[in-house]
DNA sequence: ATTCATAATCAGTTAGGCTGATTTTGAACG
DNA sequence: CGTTCAAAATCAGCCTAACTGATTATGAAT
């Protein structure tokens, strides 16, 4: 009965399952869908979240009864922590399931990609394997590929277009993430009406850039770099400021951005992929690859968080404003 | 049946209760004792740990069947992660139980105390309360006390002797930690045989220092600073190197250190306390104080970790001292 | 209004985990 | 060596938290 002793162990009533339910629900797919992923009934998910809310003493989900819902302010506050806890647990457990990773490994990561999550995952891996020495090299995706043979990289993570995924038979590669590429801008533009397209774009060698130029070419249009930067922050800011039309993957959109699609006459862009390549066949390389590919950090769910509060991007929270 | 789907949610079989059992057991108090703290039977704890070990696929505890036991290498690897997960969960949950902390608070922390844990807790608090702006000021404990009135500090954490705990009625204070102070050295020394005592000690203003000098005084001995430093690292190293006799709290001992007690004729030292004082009566100050005092980081269990592997500090290795 | 899609509710069932008793183990004695 | 002791492992039965399935409630869309 007195379940709530103030022991240093925290409130023992919350379980990881509660957090999982919440995190899944926070994606806004609904109770039914969440239940499917948890191998539980819709009813169970409902009760689970209710229990969690009871324990925390606050509502987490905004439910305008009936259809869809968004997160409450409290929910928004709790979500990052819940994700963090689940990620750490998942990583710690899977790290224990295999022998300790030891040795020295060289990792190549793209410097034109949002890599903070990646860095977190790498550092947690090092924490769980104290005898593992990791060295990270950062370069443009296009260059990393060439460096594999020269620089003795063990594991390489790079982004590329679905049309051109490097598939050397010597290497094992894993698809970490896959998402659509979009034309984005601050306001609506009509493709046909533009003679030249002012692009807000990454430097030469970036595959987003080549995809964009190729697509324009095919449609007999000419694009020019109105704003070029290797930093996501800058690119997003430039697009928001209306300096031109950007080319960004779904996860990198700021909420001020508008997607230019068929209606505006823009050609379709290919999917982009984040690929991990095992360049050496050391056992430790394989282990590290396993760790990273299983890491929840690589999960698209954790991707869509930016500096600006990207609250419930797809729920009708607009209602609050109007 | 197929409980182990490789979903991004991790292995759903592990529960926080498993981790709690493990963490408690890792302290080496035994299954019975752990059960008591968990309000469970010894049998339940045994089964819980067994299940965890089954799931992880490795043994965590070294059990020389019958009596006491230590951690296996795997257990050693898992413990920090388990602690981290429990700490974060506990903090996140208790943070949600109260309204968000907002505002700007000034915290004073002692710079002559091992404060990394404290810093971690503070930064996690800031993460859970994005509208809270925390500013940390570091100073000697003795100085912090005087600064309360001048510097507008909201919350002050300082160490002091049990004999002199500042207890102004205007302030609410919490005891965070309490532990014995010891004379320590690299080898055995006999108190009586020393004319002057070479001390490895913190600078003037440190309460360990005053406690030591007072104790020597009462016994008609004279001490001098053979090595003075404000850094714990330096102090420990100097003691290990045999430069003199140190005065350290239990949690700050390196494992090469020997405690000099009654047998050697050394006088008893007072207990030292880590005290937190609410200097302003803002609501946010109270909330922050609650957060920090409930934080598992403040738990003595998490304290005893130093650079050198301080494995099983109080298991039968105590025999070394006696 | 009707339909549809979804979430909430409720009662009955189930299974995971707990308890309490018992057995096993190893250490400490004489 | 056998005895005693303390602590962990094992086991069978039980209990409760949580799940299921059916039903109801709700709001949006037509």
mmCIF file of C-alpha atoms in Angstrom, chain A residues 4-5 8-17 20 24 37-40 55-56 58 60 74 77-78 81 84-85 88-90 92-93 95-100 128-129 296 299 301, chain B residues 4-5 8-17 20 24 37-40 55-56 58 60 74 77-78 81 84-85 88-90 92-93 95-100 128-129 296 299 301:
data_model
loop_
_atom_site.group_PDB
_atom_site.id
_atom_site.type_symbol
_atom_site.label_atom_id
_atom_site.label_comp_id
_atom_site.label_asym_id
_atom_site.label_seq_id
_atom_site.Cartn_x
_atom_site.Cartn_y
_atom_site.Cartn_z
ATOM 1 C CA UNK A 4 5.749 5.439 -2.365
ATOM 2 C CA UNK A 5 8.580 5.341 0.118
ATOM 3 C CA UNK A 8 16.826 6.732 -2.844
ATOM 4 C CA UNK A 9 15.627 4.216 -5.395
ATOM 5 C CA UNK A 10 13.039 6.556 -6.766
ATOM 6 C CA UNK A 11 9.405 5.847 -7.351
ATOM 7 C CA UNK A 12 9.410 2.138 -7.937
ATOM 8 C CA UNK A 13 6.021 2.096 -9.590
ATOM 9 C CA UNK A 14 7.171 3.426 -12.937
ATOM 10 C CA UNK A 15 8.368 0.746 -15.312
ATOM 11 C CA UNK A 16 10.250 0.801 -18.539
ATOM 12 C CA UNK A 17 7.115 -0.486 -20.246
ATOM 13 C CA UNK A 20 7.910 2.675 -23.945
ATOM 14 C CA UNK A 24 5.514 5.350 -28.866
ATOM 15 C CA UNK A 37 4.409 -2.288 -31.785
ATOM 16 C CA UNK A 38 4.386 -3.319 -28.155
ATOM 17 C CA UNK A 39 2.561 -6.571 -28.891
ATOM 18 C CA UNK A 40 -0.173 -5.452 -26.536
ATOM 19 C CA UNK A 55 2.040 8.137 -10.905
ATOM 20 C CA UNK A 56 3.584 11.304 -12.269
ATOM 21 C CA UNK A 58 0.191 15.057 -14.512
ATOM 22 C CA UNK A 60 1.213 13.743 -20.679
ATOM 23 C CA UNK A 74 4.495 18.195 -19.240
ATOM 24 C CA UNK A 77 9.189 17.968 -20.750
ATOM 25 C CA UNK A 78 9.164 14.270 -19.994
ATOM 26 C CA UNK A 81 14.149 12.018 -20.411
ATOM 27 C CA UNK A 84 17.221 8.894 -22.820
ATOM 28 C CA UNK A 85 16.388 6.276 -20.223
ATOM 29 C CA UNK A 88 20.643 3.913 -22.197
ATOM 30 C CA UNK A 89 18.906 0.803 -20.984
ATOM 31 C CA UNK A 90 18.732 -0.716 -24.407
ATOM 32 C CA UNK A 92 23.578 -1.191 -21.722
ATOM 33 C CA UNK A 93 21.684 -4.442 -22.051
ATOM 34 C CA UNK A 95 26.331 -4.260 -24.649
ATOM 35 C CA UNK A 96 26.284 -6.926 -21.940
ATOM 36 C CA UNK A 97 24.895 -9.541 -24.278
ATOM 37 C CA UNK A 98 28.110 -9.653 -26.198
ATOM 38 C CA UNK A 99 31.667 -9.871 -24.932
ATOM 39 C CA UNK A 100 33.332 -6.592 -24.130
ATOM 40 C CA UNK A 128 30.280 0.519 -21.659
ATOM 41 C CA UNK A 129 33.528 -0.858 -23.037
ATOM 42 C CA UNK A 296 18.018 3.656 -30.428
ATOM 43 C CA UNK A 299 16.104 5.568 -34.579
ATOM 44 C CA UNK A 301 12.088 8.862 -33.697
ATOM 45 C CA UNK B 4 13.107 -11.002 -27.826
ATOM 46 C CA UNK B 5 12.186 -9.090 -30.928
ATOM 47 C CA UNK B 8 14.381 -0.508 -31.371
ATOM 48 C CA UNK B 9 12.863 -0.671 -27.920
ATOM 49 C CA UNK B 10 15.573 -2.886 -26.599
ATOM 50 C CA UNK B 11 15.162 -6.089 -24.678
ATOM 51 C CA UNK B 12 11.850 -5.566 -23.008
ATOM 52 C CA UNK B 13 12.404 -8.251 -20.418
ATOM 53 C CA UNK B 14 14.728 -6.221 -18.211
ATOM 54 C CA UNK B 15 12.947 -4.129 -15.641
ATOM 55 C CA UNK B 16 14.028 -1.331 -13.391
ATOM 56 C CA UNK B 17 13.407 -3.649 -10.442
ATOM 57 C CA UNK B 20 17.589 -2.014 -8.397
ATOM 58 C CA UNK B 24 21.776 -3.008 -4.077
ATOM 59 C CA UNK B 37 15.599 -2.431 1.320
ATOM 60 C CA UNK B 38 13.405 -3.471 -1.590
ATOM 61 C CA UNK B 39 10.628 -4.659 0.706
ATOM 62 C CA UNK B 40 10.965 -8.090 -0.874
ATOM 63 C CA UNK B 55 18.584 -12.118 -19.843
ATOM 64 C CA UNK B 56 22.007 -10.530 -20.117
ATOM 65 C CA UNK B 58 26.349 -13.394 -18.212
ATOM 66 C CA UNK B 60 27.094 -10.382 -12.619
ATOM 67 C CA UNK B 74 30.793 -8.123 -16.354
ATOM 68 C CA UNK B 77 30.994 -3.192 -16.460
ATOM 69 C CA UNK B 78 27.247 -3.108 -15.954
ATOM 70 C CA UNK B 81 25.160 1.939 -16.489
ATOM 71 C CA UNK B 84 22.943 5.870 -14.337
ATOM 72 C CA UNK B 85 19.642 4.512 -15.580
ATOM 73 C CA UNK B 88 17.968 9.361 -14.429
ATOM 74 C CA UNK B 89 14.664 7.618 -14.000
ATOM 75 C CA UNK B 90 14.327 8.652 -10.413
ATOM 76 C CA UNK B 92 12.945 12.459 -14.241
ATOM 77 C CA UNK B 93 10.000 11.043 -12.337
ATOM 78 C CA UNK B 95 10.924 16.241 -11.568
ATOM 79 C CA UNK B 96 7.544 15.585 -13.169
ATOM 80 C CA UNK B 97 5.849 15.259 -9.821
ATOM 81 C CA UNK B 98 6.288 18.907 -9.132
ATOM 82 C CA UNK B 99 5.635 21.897 -11.355
ATOM 83 C CA UNK B 100 8.436 22.930 -13.622
ATOM 84 C CA UNK B 128 14.456 18.622 -17.003
ATOM 85 C CA UNK B 129 13.541 22.250 -16.431
ATOM 86 C CA UNK B 296 20.439 9.594 -6.128
ATOM 87 C CA UNK B 299 23.527 8.930 -2.352
ATOM 88 C CA UNK B 301 26.421 4.578 -2.802
#
